[in-house]
Short mmCIF file of C-alpha atoms in Angstrom, two decimals:
data_model
loop_
_atom_site.label_atom_id
_atom_site.label_comp_id
_atom_site.label_asym_id
_atom_site.label_seq_id
_atom_site.Cartn_x
_atom_site.Cartn_y
_atom_site.Cartn_z
CA MET U 282 16.69 -7.10 11.82
CA LEU U 283 16.08 -6.41 15.51
CA MET U 284 14.60 -9.08 17.72
CA SER U 285 11.06 -8.51 18.89
CA ALA U 286 8.74 -10.03 21.45
CA SER U 287 5.02 -10.54 21.08
CA SER U 288 2.54 -10.03 23.89
CA GLU U 289 2.15 -13.81 24.20
CA PHE U 290 5.88 -14.23 24.76
CA VAL U 291 5.87 -11.47 27.38
CA VAL U 292 2.99 -13.15 29.22
CA LEU U 293 4.85 -16.48 29.20
CA CYS U 294 7.97 -14.80 30.61
CA ARG U 295 5.94 -13.24 33.42
CA GLU U 296 4.44 -16.59 34.32
CA GLN U 297 7.89 -18.17 34.50
CA MET U 298 9.19 -15.27 36.57
CA MET U 299 6.28 -15.68 38.98
CA LEU U 300 7.17 -19.38 39.23
CA LEU U 301 10.73 -18.43 40.15
CA ALA U 302 9.50 -15.96 42.78
CA GLN U 303 6.71 -18.00 44.34
CA GLY U 304 8.17 -21.48 43.95
CA LEU U 305 11.87 -20.86 44.43
CA GLY U 306 11.95 -17.57 46.34
CA ALA U 307 13.71 -15.47 43.68
CA SER U 308 13.87 -11.83 44.75
CA LEU U 309 14.41 -10.50 41.23
CA SER U 310 14.31 -12.04 37.75
CA VAL U 311 14.89 -10.42 34.36
CA VAL U 312 14.52 -11.79 30.82
CA TYR U 313 16.54 -10.09 28.08
CA LEU U 314 16.56 -10.53 24.32
CA THR U 315 19.72 -10.07 22.28
CA GLN U 316 19.66 -7.16 19.92
CA GLU U 317 22.25 -6.89 17.19
CA LEU U 318 23.77 -3.47 16.92
CA VAL U 319 23.58 -2.32 13.34
CA GLU U 320 26.50 0.07 13.60
CA ALA U 321 28.58 -2.02 15.98
CA PRO U 322 31.21 -4.68 15.16
CA ALA U 323 29.81 -8.14 14.50
CA ASN U 324 31.13 -9.52 17.82
CA GLU U 325 29.26 -6.97 19.94
CA ALA U 326 25.69 -7.19 21.15
CA LYS U 327 23.43 -5.65 23.74
CA LEU U 328 20.60 -7.02 25.79
CA VAL U 329 17.13 -5.48 25.78
CA PRO U 330 14.95 -6.30 28.83
CA VAL U 331 11.46 -7.57 28.09
CA VAL U 332 10.29 -8.64 31.56
CA VAL U 333 11.38 -7.59 35.05
CA TYR U 334 9.76 -9.35 38.02
CA PRO U 335 8.75 -7.98 40.40
CA GLU U 336 8.14 -4.76 38.47
CA THR U 337 8.73 -2.72 41.63
CA ALA U 338 12.42 -3.57 41.28
CA VAL U 339 12.70 -1.27 38.29
CA GLY U 340 12.98 1.80 40.46
CA ARG U 341 15.31 0.27 43.05
CA GLN U 342 18.42 2.32 43.80
CA GLY U 343 17.19 4.85 41.24
CA LEU U 344 18.04 2.42 38.47
CA ASN U 345 16.10 1.91 35.28
CA ALA U 346 15.90 -1.77 34.39
CA LEU U 347 15.11 -0.86 30.79
CA ALA U 348 18.64 0.53 30.46
CA LEU U 349 20.47 -1.92 32.73
CA PRO U 350 22.47 -3.97 32.83
CA LYS U 351 24.52 -2.86 29.84
CA PHE U 352 26.30 -6.19 29.51
CA ASN U 353 29.46 -6.26 27.49
CA GLN U 354 30.80 -9.11 25.44
CA LYS U 355 32.65 -10.53 28.46
CA LEU U 356 29.42 -11.01 30.35
CA LEU U 357 27.73 -12.67 27.41
CA THR U 358 30.68 -15.05 27.06
CA ALA U 359 30.82 -15.76 30.79
CA ALA U 360 27.08 -16.42 30.98
CA LYS U 361 27.26 -18.74 28.00
CA GLU U 362 30.17 -20.72 29.43
CA PHE U 363 29.51 -20.75 33.18
CA GLY U 364 25.92 -19.66 33.84
CA THR U 365 27.10 -17.54 36.78
CA ALA U 366 27.52 -13.88 37.61
CA ASP U 367 30.36 -12.08 35.87
CA PRO U 368 32.84 -10.58 38.36
CA THR U 369 33.41 -7.66 35.99
CA ALA U 370 29.81 -6.47 36.25
CA SER U 371 29.46 -2.86 37.39
CA ASN U 372 28.57 -1.90 40.95
CA SER U 373 25.16 -0.61 39.88
CA GLN U 374 24.40 -3.95 38.27
CA GLN U 375 25.47 -5.79 41.43
CA GLU U 376 23.20 -3.52 43.51
CA LEU U 377 20.23 -4.36 41.29
CA LEU U 378 20.98 -8.09 41.34
CA SER U 379 22.25 -8.64 44.85
CA GLY U 380 22.49 -12.06 46.48
CA ASP U 381 23.17 -15.39 44.76
CA GLN U 382 22.82 -14.68 41.05
CA ILE U 383 22.37 -17.02 38.09
CA PHE U 384 22.86 -16.02 34.47
CA LEU U 385 21.51 -18.50 31.91
CA PRO U 386 21.80 -17.77 28.18
CA LEU U 387 18.85 -18.59 25.91
CA VAL U 388 20.81 -20.39 23.19
CA TYR U 389 19.41 -22.05 20.08
CA GLU U 390 21.73 -23.68 17.52
CA ASP U 391 24.73 -21.74 18.84
CA VAL U 392 22.82 -18.46 18.52
CA MET U 393 22.28 -16.50 21.71
CA MET U 394 18.64 -15.40 21.67
CA GLY U 395 18.64 -13.78 25.09
CA LEU U 396 19.46 -14.14 28.75
CA LEU U 397 17.64 -15.20 31.92
CA VAL U 398 18.93 -13.51 35.07
CA THR U 399 17.61 -14.44 38.52
CA ALA U 400 18.80 -13.73 42.06
CA ARG U 401 17.91 -14.72 45.59
CA GLU U 402 19.07 -12.71 48.62
CA ASP U 403 18.35 -14.97 51.64
CA ARG U 404 20.28 -18.09 50.62
CA ALA U 405 22.27 -19.72 47.86
CA TRP U 406 20.70 -21.87 45.15
CA ASN U 407 21.09 -25.61 45.58
CA GLN U 408 21.67 -28.00 42.70
CA GLN U 409 18.03 -29.08 42.42
CA GLU U 410 16.90 -25.45 42.23
CA ARG U 411 19.53 -24.71 39.61
CA SER U 412 18.19 -27.61 37.55
CA GLN U 413 14.67 -26.20 37.75
CA ILE U 414 15.92 -22.76 36.66
CA GLU U 415 17.74 -24.36 33.74
CA ARG U 416 14.49 -26.05 32.65
CA ILE U 417 12.73 -22.66 32.81
CA ALA U 418 15.51 -21.21 30.66
CA GLN U 419 15.01 -24.02 28.14
CA THR U 420 11.27 -23.29 28.06
CA LEU U 421 11.95 -19.62 27.41
CA THR U 422 14.45 -20.51 24.67
CA ILE U 423 11.91 -22.66 22.82
CA ALA U 424 9.23 -19.99 23.26
CA CYS U 425 11.63 -17.32 22.03
CA ILE U 426 12.58 -19.12 18.82
CA LEU U 427 8.93 -19.95 18.08
CA ASP U 428 8.01 -16.32 18.70
CA GLN U 429 10.78 -15.12 16.38
CA ARG U 430 9.71 -17.51 13.65
CA ARG U 431 6.13 -16.35 14.00
CA THR U 432 7.21 -12.71 13.79
CA TRP U 433 9.30 -13.46 10.70
CA LEU U 434 6.34 -15.22 9.09
CA GLU U 435 4.02 -12.32 9.86
CA VAL U 436 6.49 -9.90 8.27
CA GLN U 437 6.77 -12.08 5.16
CA LEU U 438 2.98 -12.37 4.87
CA HIS U 439 2.60 -8.62 5.29
CA GLN U 440 5.17 -7.90 2.59
CA GLN U 441 3.51 -10.42 0.30
CA GLN U 442 0.15 -8.75 0.85
CA ILE U 443 1.61 -5.34 -0.03
CA LEU U 444 3.26 -6.74 -3.15
CA GLN U 445 0.03 -8.42 -4.22
CA GLU U 446 -1.95 -5.20 -3.84
CA LYS U 447 0.64 -3.23 -5.82
CA GLN U 448 0.64 -5.81 -8.60
CA GLN U 449 -3.16 -5.76 -8.70
CA ASP U 450 -3.21 -1.96 -8.97
CA LEU U 451 -0.57 -2.07 -11.69
CA LEU U 452 -2.51 -4.62 -13.71
CA ASP U 453 -5.78 -2.74 -13.28
CA ASN U 454 -4.17 0.48 -14.50
CA LEU U 455 -2.66 -1.16 -17.56
CA LEU U 456 -5.92 -2.84 -18.55
CA HIS U 457 -7.85 0.37 -18.12
CA GLN U 458 -5.40 2.30 -20.29
CA PHE U 459 -5.68 -0.40 -22.93
CA ARG U 460 -9.44 0.06 -23.39
CA ASN U 461 -9.55 3.63 -24.72
CA PRO U 462 -7.17 3.19 -27.70
CA LEU U 463 -8.87 -0.13 -28.49
CA THR U 464 -12.27 1.58 -28.62
CA ALA U 465 -10.89 4.31 -30.87
CA LEU U 466 -9.23 1.77 -33.18
CA ARG U 467 -12.45 -0.20 -33.53
CA THR U 468 -14.43 2.99 -34.24
CA PHE U 469 -11.98 4.11 -36.93
CA GLY U 470 -12.26 0.71 -38.59
CA LYS U 471 -16.07 0.93 -38.69
CA LEU U 472 -15.93 4.44 -40.18
CA LEU U 473 -13.54 3.23 -42.88
CA ILE U 474 -15.93 0.40 -43.79
CA LYS U 475 -18.79 2.92 -44.18
CA ARG U 476 -16.70 5.17 -46.43
CA LEU U 477 -15.27 2.45 -48.65
CA ARG U 478 -17.29 0.90 -51.44
CA ALA U 479 -17.94 -2.80 -51.57
CA GLY U 480 -15.41 -3.39 -54.33
CA ASP U 481 -12.64 -1.28 -52.81
CA ALA U 482 -9.48 -3.28 -52.14
CA ASN U 483 -8.96 -1.45 -48.82
CA ARG U 484 -12.38 -2.50 -47.51
CA GLU U 485 -10.99 -5.92 -46.57
CA VAL U 486 -8.23 -4.23 -44.56
CA ALA U 487 -10.79 -2.10 -42.70
CA GLU U 488 -12.91 -5.18 -41.98
CA SER U 489 -9.80 -6.93 -40.63
CA ILE U 490 -9.16 -3.99 -38.29
CA VAL U 491 -12.68 -4.24 -36.88
CA ARG U 492 -12.51 -8.02 -36.64
CA GLU U 493 -9.21 -8.04 -34.77
CA SER U 494 -10.42 -5.20 -32.54
CA ASP U 495 -13.48 -7.26 -31.63
CA ARG U 496 -11.20 -10.20 -30.89
CA LEU U 497 -9.03 -8.07 -28.61
CA GLN U 498 -12.14 -6.75 -26.89
CA GLU U 499 -13.34 -10.30 -26.26
CA LEU U 500 -9.95 -11.35 -24.91
CA LEU U 501 -9.87 -8.30 -22.66
CA GLN U 502 -13.31 -9.17 -21.28
CA LYS U 503 -12.23 -12.74 -20.54
CA PHE U 504 -9.07 -11.46 -18.89
CA ASP U 505 -11.18 -9.18 -16.68
CA GLU U 506 -13.26 -12.17 -15.60
CA VAL U 507 -10.15 -14.14 -14.67
CA ILE U 508 -8.59 -11.44 -12.51
CA ASP U 509 -11.84 -10.15 -11.03
CA LEU U 510 -11.03 -11.31 -7.50
CA SER U 511 -13.73 -11.27 -4.88
CA ALA U 512 -13.50 -9.43 -1.57
CA GLU U 513 -12.73 -12.73 0.15
CA ASP U 514 -9.86 -13.40 -2.25
CA LEU U 515 -8.31 -10.02 -1.45
CA ALA U 516 -8.94 -10.20 2.30
CA PRO U 517 -5.87 -9.04 4.25
CA LEU U 518 -3.70 -11.77 5.66
CA LYS U 519 -3.78 -12.10 9.42
CA LEU U 520 -1.32 -9.74 11.06
CA PRO U 521 -0.40 -9.14 14.71
CA GLU U 522 -3.16 -7.75 16.90
CA LYS U 523 -3.03 -4.06 17.77
CA ASN U 524 -2.39 -4.76 21.44
CA GLU U 525 0.62 -6.91 20.62
CA VAL U 526 3.78 -5.56 22.22
CA PHE U 527 6.97 -5.24 20.19
CA VAL U 528 10.12 -4.51 22.11
CA GLU U 529 12.06 -3.11 19.18
CA ALA U 530 10.70 -4.81 16.10
CA THR U 531 11.77 -3.08 12.92
CA VAL U 532 11.09 -3.84 9.27
CA GLU U 533 13.11 -2.20 6.55
CA LYS U 534 10.94 0.06 4.45
CA GLY U 535 11.84 0.36 0.83
CA ASN U 536 10.74 3.09 -1.50
CA LYS U 537 7.06 2.98 -2.34
CA PRO U 538 6.65 1.11 -5.65
CA VAL U 539 5.66 3.41 -8.48
CA LEU U 540 2.54 2.30 -10.31
CA LEU U 541 2.95 2.20 -14.08
CA LEU U 542 0.95 5.33 -14.92
CA PRO U 543 1.18 7.46 -18.09
CA GLY U 544 4.00 9.97 -17.91
CA THR U 545 5.78 8.28 -15.02
CA GLY U 546 9.32 9.62 -14.83
CA GLU U 547 8.77 12.34 -17.44
CA LYS U 548 9.45 16.01 -16.78
CA LYS U 549 6.80 18.70 -17.05
CA ILE U 550 6.63 20.79 -20.18
CA GLU U 551 5.07 24.12 -21.08
CA CYS U 552 2.41 23.97 -23.81
CA HIS U 553 -1.11 25.04 -24.79
CA LEU U 554 -4.08 22.95 -23.78
CA ALA U 555 -5.19 22.94 -27.41
CA ASP U 556 -2.07 20.93 -28.30
CA VAL U 557 -3.15 18.20 -25.90
CA LEU U 558 -6.81 18.29 -26.87
CA GLN U 559 -6.46 18.36 -30.65
CA PRO U 560 -5.62 14.68 -31.28
CA LEU U 561 -8.16 13.59 -28.66
CA LEU U 562 -10.91 15.58 -30.38
CA VAL U 563 -10.23 13.81 -33.68
CA SER U 564 -10.98 10.47 -32.04
CA ALA U 565 -13.92 11.91 -30.10
CA GLN U 566 -15.48 13.28 -33.30
CA ALA U 567 -15.26 9.88 -34.94
CA ILE U 568 -16.77 8.07 -31.95
CA ALA U 569 -19.52 10.71 -31.55
CA GLN U 570 -20.45 10.32 -35.21
CA GLU U 571 -20.60 6.55 -34.91
CA ARG U 572 -22.81 6.78 -31.78
CA ASN U 573 -25.10 9.55 -33.06
CA LEU U 574 -23.85 12.16 -30.60
CA LYS U 575 -23.25 15.87 -31.17
CA LEU U 576 -19.82 17.10 -30.09
CA ILE U 577 -19.54 20.84 -29.42
CA ILE U 578 -16.04 22.31 -29.04
CA ASN U 579 -15.22 25.74 -27.64
CA ILE U 580 -11.47 26.29 -27.33
CA PRO U 581 -10.16 29.89 -27.67
CA SER U 582 -7.18 30.31 -29.97
CA SER U 583 -5.12 32.34 -27.49
CA LEU U 584 -4.69 30.68 -24.12
CA PRO U 585 -1.81 31.02 -21.66
CA LEU U 586 0.74 28.26 -21.42
CA VAL U 587 0.28 25.56 -18.82
CA SER U 588 2.89 23.47 -17.00
CA ILE U 589 1.94 19.80 -17.37
CA ASN U 590 3.06 16.23 -17.84
CA HIS U 591 1.90 15.78 -21.44
CA LYS U 592 1.28 12.03 -21.37
CA ALA U 593 -0.43 12.18 -17.99
CA LEU U 594 -2.81 14.98 -19.01
CA THR U 595 -3.56 13.20 -22.27
CA GLU U 596 -4.62 10.13 -20.27
CA VAL U 597 -6.77 12.26 -17.93
CA LEU U 598 -8.64 14.08 -20.69
CA SER U 599 -8.97 10.89 -22.73
CA ASN U 600 -10.63 9.17 -19.75
CA LEU U 601 -13.07 12.02 -19.13
CA ILE U 602 -13.99 12.42 -22.81
CA ASP U 603 -14.43 8.65 -23.10
CA ASN U 604 -16.76 8.68 -20.07
CA ALA U 605 -18.84 11.50 -21.59
CA LEU U 606 -19.17 9.57 -24.85
CA LYS U 607 -19.97 6.34 -23.00
CA TYR U 608 -22.64 7.68 -20.64
CA THR U 609 -24.42 10.04 -23.05
CA PRO U 610 -27.36 8.31 -24.79
CA PRO U 611 -27.77 8.49 -28.60
CA GLY U 612 -28.97 11.90 -29.74
CA GLY U 613 -27.27 13.59 -26.79
CA LYS U 614 -24.66 16.34 -26.72
CA ILE U 615 -21.15 16.77 -25.34
CA LEU U 616 -19.54 20.16 -24.76
CA ILE U 617 -15.75 20.56 -24.39
CA GLN U 618 -14.60 24.01 -23.28
CA ALA U 619 -11.24 25.49 -22.38
CA GLY U 620 -10.13 28.88 -21.08
CA GLN U 621 -11.54 29.04 -17.55
CA GLU U 622 -9.02 30.41 -15.07
CA LYS U 623 -8.83 30.70 -11.27
CA ASP U 624 -6.11 30.63 -8.62
CA ASN U 625 -3.34 30.51 -11.26
CA LEU U 626 -4.95 27.43 -12.77
CA GLN U 627 -6.44 26.89 -16.22
CA GLY U 628 -9.35 24.56 -16.74
CA VAL U 629 -10.82 22.23 -19.32
CA ALA U 630 -14.54 21.53 -18.82
CA ILE U 631 -16.23 18.45 -20.25
CA THR U 632 -20.03 18.46 -20.03
CA ASP U 633 -22.44 15.76 -21.18
CA THR U 634 -26.21 15.24 -21.29
CA GLY U 635 -26.11 11.89 -19.59
CA PRO U 636 -28.20 10.81 -16.58
CA GLY U 637 -25.90 12.58 -14.11
CA ILE U 638 -24.29 11.29 -10.93
CA PRO U 639 -26.42 10.75 -7.77
CA PRO U 640 -25.37 12.80 -4.71
CA GLN U 641 -24.45 9.64 -2.78
CA ASP U 642 -21.97 8.71 -5.51
CA LEU U 643 -20.41 12.16 -5.90
CA GLU U 644 -18.57 11.90 -2.58
CA HIS U 645 -16.91 8.67 -3.74
CA ILE U 646 -15.60 10.10 -7.02
CA GLY U 647 -11.95 9.13 -7.37
CA GLU U 648 -12.12 5.94 -5.30
CA ARG U 649 -10.66 2.90 -7.03
CA HIS U 650 -13.22 0.36 -8.32
CA TYR U 651 -16.19 2.46 -7.13
CA ARG U 652 -18.93 2.71 -9.79
CA GLY U 653 -22.03 3.41 -7.70
CA VAL U 654 -25.31 3.20 -9.62
CA GLN U 655 -23.41 2.65 -12.88
CA ALA U 656 -22.49 -0.81 -11.66
CA GLN U 657 -26.19 -1.72 -12.10
CA THR U 658 -26.19 -0.77 -15.79
CA GLN U 659 -25.02 -2.63 -18.89
CA ILE U 660 -22.37 0.03 -19.56
CA PRO U 661 -18.94 -1.59 -19.13
CA GLY U 662 -16.46 -0.07 -16.71
CA THR U 663 -14.00 -0.82 -13.93
CA GLY U 664 -14.29 2.22 -11.69
CA LEU U 665 -10.63 3.04 -12.30
CA GLY U 666 -10.67 5.88 -14.84
CA LEU U 667 -11.51 8.69 -12.43
CA ALA U 668 -9.21 7.30 -9.74
CA ILE U 669 -6.29 7.26 -12.17
CA ALA U 670 -7.21 10.71 -13.49
CA LYS U 671 -7.37 12.17 -9.98
CA GLN U 672 -3.96 10.74 -9.10
CA LEU U 673 -2.34 12.02 -12.29
CA VAL U 674 -3.77 15.54 -11.97
CA GLU U 675 -2.69 15.84 -8.34
CA GLN U 676 0.84 14.84 -9.33
CA MET U 677 0.81 17.91 -11.61
CA GLN U 678 -0.33 20.13 -8.68
CA GLY U 679 -3.76 20.40 -10.29
CA LYS U 680 -7.22 19.21 -9.31
CA ILE U 681 -10.46 17.82 -10.71
CA GLU U 682 -13.91 19.17 -9.91
CA VAL U 683 -17.17 17.42 -10.70
CA PHE U 684 -20.67 18.89 -10.82
CA SER U 685 -23.90 17.02 -11.32
CA PRO U 686 -26.29 18.33 -12.56
CA ALA U 687 -24.01 19.95 -15.12
CA LEU U 688 -22.92 23.56 -14.65
CA THR U 689 -23.97 24.84 -18.06
CA SER U 690 -27.51 25.00 -19.37
CA ILE U 691 -26.36 25.34 -22.99
CA ILE U 692 -26.85 21.65 -23.64
CA SER U 693 -28.37 20.24 -20.41
CA SER U 694 -32.06 19.99 -19.57
CA PRO U 695 -34.20 18.68 -16.69
CA GLN U 696 -34.64 15.44 -18.63
CA ALA U 697 -30.87 15.17 -19.14
CA PRO U 698 -29.16 16.82 -16.13
CA GLY U 699 -25.72 15.68 -17.26
CA THR U 700 -22.37 16.07 -15.54
CA THR U 701 -19.52 18.56 -15.78
CA PHE U 702 -15.91 17.62 -15.07
CA ILE U 703 -13.33 20.41 -14.87
CA VAL U 704 -9.62 19.60 -14.98
CA TRP U 705 -7.49 22.38 -13.51
CA VAL U 706 -3.76 22.52 -14.29
CA PRO U 707 -1.13 25.14 -13.35
CA VAL U 708 -0.62 28.15 -15.59
CA VAL U 709 2.97 29.07 -16.43
CA SER U 710 3.78 32.13 -14.31
CA GLY U 711 4.88 35.06 -16.38
#
């Protein structure tokens, strides 16, 4: 971890340097912070200048104060023990700091935080002046440690904020993925009850499935209410201002946490889209029947192979089919087509006869938690399905297109403009 200096600390250093110049006649003063060398032995360190006063001294003798002096361990030891100039300092350093020089380490609990260097050319420092300079060094030491603690706290708060956001996204994704199979399970249970006679021994099992599904649905709704944090709750923690100056502040960056999405870590496979769609259509048929919807399927028997993450594409198509079923009113129609091709991609189109998506909402498709006008309806949702679908398809080098009103007029009408979603995935090159 490299030491850093905030803009407030730099301002304080300048004020103290001005005090040395105007009150005590210092011709040049420099404040350095100690920077641990990552690749150097533990007993070596270098000093990074944060303030040089007057600033015009930086160009003196063609020297760059940001690179000088390159103090070695002997100088650090000498400054810590004697508070005077080191006789081994290089000639260029002596030229920069000519006259009577004082080196005072900024030490806190036996840790050297930095170094105050000041020089006066016209006369030597007396004891009273040395005492004043020592008090300035003590002030800078206290300011330095407080500044470092503040920086450390800001870093910890920032990391905590990132972790909290990742955990929230992870939880949102898991809950969203839980809803679709729960809906299908509940629908299957209701269909079984309709098909079983009153005296059938299996009817009680079917009723238990529906009852427990309802219980899970209720628990899920309560869980949503508990974790539904407001904007104020998720407000970013206060971080350093943009104009804050960091000398060499660094924070180790770990690998970006992987959200727990379907298919994470799995390799792509080659298969037919019909293989992915077939089990989803079984569930969709059952739900459409229960909701008085007409499901129209048009999937050619001979389609080229596609290169996909099977679990990820299953989640994508399940989300889009579930949305079509959810937003299409009773008596409406849903059309699922496959076989469209363009730019070495193969598409699956899902069209409904729902109310459609307003133009102002179309541009926000794929944003997490954005529901637009649907948020004003009684239809449940989290605004996560399309965001998750978009992310998963892009990971497969595919894309999602949305059209509202729907592209096809086979099932749509002016009274039911509907929406068409097309999922494009890569075709296996022959």
